[in-house]
mmCIF file of C-alpha atoms in Angstrom:
data_model
loop_
_atom_site.group_PDB
_atom_site.id
_atom_site.type_symbol
_atom_site.label_atom_id
_atom_site.label_comp_id
_atom_site.label_asym_id
_atom_site.label_seq_id
_atom_site.Cartn_x
_atom_site.Cartn_y
_atom_site.Cartn_z
ATOM 1 C CA MET A 1 -11.390 -7.860 46.122
ATOM 2 C CA VAL A 2 -10.785 -4.216 45.324
ATOM 3 C CA THR A 3 -7.722 -5.003 43.250
ATOM 4 C CA ARG A 4 -9.620 -7.502 41.146
ATOM 5 C CA LYS A 5 -12.375 -4.965 40.478
ATOM 6 C CA CYS A 6 -9.789 -2.304 39.551
ATOM 7 C CA LEU A 7 -8.075 -4.758 37.229
ATOM 8 C CA LYS A 8 -11.368 -5.503 35.439
ATOM 9 C CA ILE A 9 -12.142 -1.795 35.048
ATOM 10 C CA SER A 10 -8.676 -0.968 33.721
ATOM 11 C CA CYS A 11 -8.870 -3.887 31.234
ATOM 12 C CA ALA A 12 -12.289 -2.707 30.049
ATOM 13 C CA ILE A 13 -11.024 0.867 29.619
ATOM 14 C CA SER A 14 -7.952 -0.422 27.736
ATOM 15 C CA VAL A 15 -10.137 -2.474 25.360
ATOM 16 C CA VAL A 16 -12.454 0.493 24.732
ATOM 17 C CA LEU A 17 -9.491 2.797 24.050
ATOM 18 C CA LEU A 18 -7.933 0.213 21.708
ATOM 19 C CA LEU A 19 -11.237 -0.113 19.802
ATOM 20 C CA ILE A 20 -11.487 3.680 19.500
ATOM 21 C CA ILE A 21 -7.902 3.928 18.173
ATOM 22 C CA VAL A 22 -8.508 1.123 15.642
ATOM 23 C CA GLY A 23 -11.764 2.797 14.574
ATOM 24 C CA VAL A 24 -10.050 6.158 14.080
ATOM 25 C CA MET A 25 -7.200 4.544 12.105
ATOM 26 C CA LEU A 26 -9.638 2.686 9.822
ATOM 27 C CA THR A 27 -11.684 5.855 9.305
ATOM 28 C CA LEU A 28 -8.551 7.815 8.404
ATOM 29 C CA TYR A 29 -7.379 5.134 5.989
ATOM 30 C CA PHE A 30 -10.696 4.813 4.164
ATOM 31 C CA THR A 31 -11.315 8.572 3.952
ATOM 32 C CA ILE A 32 -8.105 10.566 3.808
ATOM 33 C CA LEU A 33 -5.291 8.086 3.177
ATOM 34 C CA LYS A 34 -7.104 5.913 0.623
ATOM 35 C CA PRO A 35 -5.076 5.992 -2.624
ATOM 36 C CA LYS A 36 -6.684 8.107 -5.365
ATOM 37 C CA GLN A 37 -5.961 8.164 -9.089
ATOM 38 C CA PRO A 38 -3.728 11.124 -9.943
ATOM 39 C CA ILE A 39 -5.168 13.587 -12.427
ATOM 40 C CA LEU A 40 -3.220 13.951 -15.677
ATOM 41 C CA ILE A 41 -3.307 17.326 -17.333
ATOM 42 C CA PRO A 42 -1.763 16.999 -20.790
ATOM 43 C CA GLN A 43 0.080 20.115 -21.846
ATOM 44 C CA PRO A 44 0.024 20.984 -25.520
ATOM 45 C CA VAL A 45 2.476 18.809 -27.422
ATOM 46 C CA THR A 46 5.161 21.082 -28.806
ATOM 47 C CA LEU A 47 6.444 20.598 -32.292
ATOM 48 C CA LEU A 48 10.131 21.269 -31.701
ATOM 49 C CA HIS A 49 11.339 20.455 -35.195
ATOM 50 C CA LEU A 50 9.669 19.601 -38.487
ATOM 51 C CA HIS A 51 11.880 19.204 -41.535
ATOM 52 C CA SER A 52 11.385 17.511 -44.868
ATOM 53 C CA ASP A 53 13.951 17.605 -47.695
ATOM 54 C CA SER A 54 12.085 15.048 -49.747
ATOM 55 C CA PRO A 55 9.149 12.698 -49.164
ATOM 56 C CA LEU A 56 11.567 10.004 -47.959
ATOM 57 C CA GLU A 57 13.508 12.269 -45.566
ATOM 58 C CA PHE A 58 11.165 13.372 -42.845
ATOM 59 C CA ASN A 59 12.321 14.522 -39.393
ATOM 60 C CA LEU A 60 9.924 15.330 -36.593
ATOM 61 C CA THR A 61 10.820 16.165 -32.981
ATOM 62 C CA LEU A 62 8.044 16.368 -30.404
ATOM 63 C CA GLY A 63 8.201 17.852 -26.917
ATOM 64 C CA LEU A 64 5.842 16.073 -24.529
ATOM 65 C CA THR A 65 4.845 17.388 -21.104
ATOM 66 C CA VAL A 66 2.184 16.040 -18.772
ATOM 67 C CA THR A 67 1.302 17.713 -15.478
ATOM 68 C CA VAL A 68 0.468 15.155 -12.811
ATOM 69 C CA ASP A 69 -1.824 16.356 -10.018
ATOM 70 C CA ASN A 70 -1.051 13.965 -7.154
ATOM 71 C CA ARG A 71 -4.098 14.196 -4.859
ATOM 72 C CA ASN A 72 -2.715 11.592 -2.479
ATOM 73 C CA TYR A 73 -1.169 12.156 0.924
ATOM 74 C CA GLY A 74 1.837 10.173 -0.246
ATOM 75 C CA SER A 75 4.599 10.801 -2.750
ATOM 76 C CA PHE A 76 5.331 8.587 -5.757
ATOM 77 C CA THR A 77 8.964 7.879 -6.689
ATOM 78 C CA TYR A 78 9.456 6.207 -10.065
ATOM 79 C CA GLN A 79 12.428 4.673 -11.866
ATOM 80 C CA ASP A 80 13.798 5.493 -15.329
ATOM 81 C CA SER A 81 11.199 4.473 -17.910
ATOM 82 C CA MET A 82 10.668 4.578 -21.631
ATOM 83 C CA LEU A 83 7.968 6.417 -23.534
ATOM 84 C CA TYR A 84 6.846 4.852 -26.820
ATOM 85 C CA ILE A 85 5.028 6.612 -29.646
ATOM 86 C CA ASN A 86 3.135 4.593 -32.232
ATOM 87 C CA TYR A 87 1.735 5.625 -35.580
ATOM 88 C CA HIS A 88 -0.978 3.216 -36.743
ATOM 89 C CA ASP A 89 0.451 0.365 -34.595
ATOM 90 C CA THR A 90 4.055 0.967 -35.737
ATOM 91 C CA GLU A 91 6.567 2.262 -33.204
ATOM 92 C CA VAL A 92 7.998 5.445 -34.675
ATOM 93 C CA ALA A 93 9.651 7.056 -31.636
ATOM 94 C CA ASN A 94 10.754 6.487 -28.088
ATOM 95 C CA GLY A 95 12.195 8.607 -25.342
ATOM 96 C CA LEU A 96 13.537 8.360 -21.821
ATOM 97 C CA LEU A 97 11.520 9.466 -18.808
ATOM 98 C CA ALA A 98 14.151 10.158 -16.164
ATOM 99 C CA ALA A 99 13.573 8.902 -12.625
ATOM 100 C CA ASP A 100 11.884 11.434 -10.388
ATOM 101 C CA THR A 101 9.522 11.917 -7.437
ATOM 102 C CA ILE A 102 6.004 13.306 -7.593
ATOM 103 C CA PRO A 103 5.455 15.017 -4.212
ATOM 104 C CA ALA A 104 2.367 14.413 -2.064
ATOM 105 C CA ARG A 105 -0.568 16.755 -2.719
ATOM 106 C CA ALA A 106 1.329 18.627 -5.455
ATOM 107 C CA LYS A 107 1.441 19.181 -9.196
ATOM 108 C CA HIS A 108 4.510 17.947 -11.058
ATOM 109 C CA ASN A 109 5.588 18.162 -14.709
ATOM 110 C CA ILE A 110 6.965 15.108 -16.480
ATOM 111 C CA SER A 111 8.697 16.169 -19.714
ATOM 112 C CA THR A 112 10.686 14.584 -22.515
ATOM 113 C CA SER A 113 11.429 15.137 -26.181
ATOM 114 C CA VAL A 114 11.316 12.402 -28.789
ATOM 115 C CA VAL A 115 12.661 12.194 -32.329
ATOM 116 C CA VAL A 116 10.288 10.448 -34.691
ATOM 117 C CA PHE A 117 12.036 7.921 -36.951
ATOM 118 C CA GLY A 118 11.248 9.364 -40.370
ATOM 119 C CA ASP A 119 11.813 6.143 -42.314
ATOM 120 C CA ARG A 120 9.287 4.241 -40.168
ATOM 121 C CA LEU A 121 6.796 7.057 -40.523
ATOM 122 C CA VAL A 122 7.155 7.522 -44.281
ATOM 123 C CA THR A 123 7.000 3.818 -45.109
ATOM 124 C CA ASN A 124 3.723 3.354 -43.205
ATOM 125 C CA VAL A 125 0.793 2.663 -45.560
ATOM 126 C CA ASN A 126 -1.345 5.381 -43.963
ATOM 127 C CA PHE A 127 1.272 8.129 -44.194
ATOM 128 C CA LYS A 128 0.276 9.625 -47.576
ATOM 129 C CA SER A 129 -3.434 9.661 -46.856
ATOM 130 C CA ASP A 130 -2.861 11.278 -43.446
ATOM 131 C CA VAL A 131 -0.538 13.948 -44.882
ATOM 132 C CA PHE A 132 -3.004 14.799 -47.632
ATOM 133 C CA GLY A 133 -5.817 14.722 -45.068
ATOM 134 C CA GLY A 134 -3.870 17.221 -42.958
ATOM 135 C CA VAL A 135 -3.885 15.271 -39.679
ATOM 136 C CA MET A 136 -1.457 12.696 -38.296
ATOM 137 C CA ASN A 137 -2.575 10.614 -35.300
ATOM 138 C CA PHE A 138 -0.128 9.111 -32.811
ATOM 139 C CA THR A 139 -0.485 7.149 -29.582
ATOM 140 C CA SER A 140 2.034 7.429 -26.760
ATOM 141 C CA SER A 141 2.322 4.981 -23.889
ATOM 142 C CA SER A 142 4.508 4.657 -20.831
ATOM 143 C CA VAL A 143 4.682 2.557 -17.705
ATOM 144 C CA LEU A 144 6.223 4.030 -14.560
ATOM 145 C CA HIS A 145 7.291 1.494 -11.931
ATOM 146 C CA GLY A 146 7.904 2.933 -8.521
ATOM 147 C CA GLU A 147 6.988 3.226 -4.898
ATOM 148 C CA ALA A 148 4.220 5.169 -3.179
ATOM 149 C CA LYS A 149 5.024 6.515 0.309
ATOM 150 C CA VAL A 150 2.350 7.529 2.798
ATOM 151 C CA LEU A 151 3.331 9.404 5.961
ATOM 152 C CA LYS A 152 7.001 8.758 5.087
ATOM 153 C CA PHE A 153 7.041 5.287 6.654
ATOM 154 C CA ILE A 154 4.358 3.294 4.824
ATOM 155 C CA LYS A 155 5.813 2.173 1.473
ATOM 156 C CA LYS A 156 3.929 0.323 -1.245
ATOM 157 C CA LYS A 157 4.991 -0.682 -4.758
ATOM 158 C CA ALA A 158 2.951 1.075 -7.424
ATOM 159 C CA THR A 159 2.768 1.164 -11.213
ATOM 160 C CA SER A 160 1.377 4.011 -13.293
ATOM 161 C CA TYR A 161 0.117 3.333 -16.833
ATOM 162 C CA THR A 162 -0.292 6.342 -19.130
ATOM 163 C CA THR A 163 -1.694 6.466 -22.655
ATOM 164 C CA CYS A 164 -2.095 9.611 -24.776
ATOM 165 C CA ASN A 165 -3.768 10.104 -28.147
ATOM 166 C CA ILE A 166 -1.957 12.838 -30.091
ATOM 167 C CA SER A 167 -3.233 14.514 -33.252
ATOM 168 C CA ILE A 168 -1.027 16.888 -35.220
ATOM 169 C CA HIS A 169 -2.674 19.223 -37.726
ATOM 170 C CA ILE A 170 0.024 19.532 -40.376
ATOM 171 C CA THR A 171 -0.977 22.771 -42.079
ATOM 172 C CA GLN A 172 -1.468 24.674 -38.830
ATOM 173 C CA ARG A 173 1.395 22.794 -37.075
ATOM 174 C CA THR A 174 -0.773 22.536 -33.987
ATOM 175 C CA PRO A 175 -0.864 19.385 -31.888
ATOM 176 C CA TYR A 176 -3.743 18.213 -29.690
ATOM 177 C CA SER A 177 -3.557 15.475 -27.040
ATOM 178 C CA VAL A 178 -5.828 13.586 -24.649
ATOM 179 C CA CYS A 179 -4.314 11.361 -21.928
ATOM 180 C CA LYS A 180 -5.522 8.653 -19.547
ATOM 181 C CA ASN A 181 -3.721 7.362 -16.472
ATOM 182 C CA GLU A 182 -4.197 4.365 -14.200
ATOM 183 C CA LEU A 183 -2.368 3.729 -10.947
ATOM 184 C CA LYS A 184 -2.133 0.182 -9.593
ATOM 185 C CA LEU A 185 -0.924 -0.464 -6.066
#
């Protein structure tokens, strides 16, 4: 009789302890480990090279850097990706974003330089009006496919979508950019 009573008590204690552990794990997941959108801090776009021999020969090299503030408790490792820059819905440049890892709870710079295809830029219908207006507007977009790791053993495929609006003031040669990012797990 005593052994049966002890067995019931130990089963009840085991169930209570299991419920407490599951409750703590769920609380941790929904508070601390829940994936959060990283914060993108666009750095000023650098105008690395601007050269024009004639109106039809126009070379422009941009340096792009975005600081990613990964607020998550997991790192994000992404594969080689392409960055595309459009000018009024026409692709005028692209560049390679080399594979890298954004550490957990850290800030990380993603940088590349792109050469704008002058012929595509100059032949665009809006080019003359933008040059005479003093401002050229571009849109950059990239998709980073990778893997998010939490606690070094939980791995989940993730994709980061980034879009930046870039304005370059021609006379002052100063660029301005605003970026948005979305992370899908």
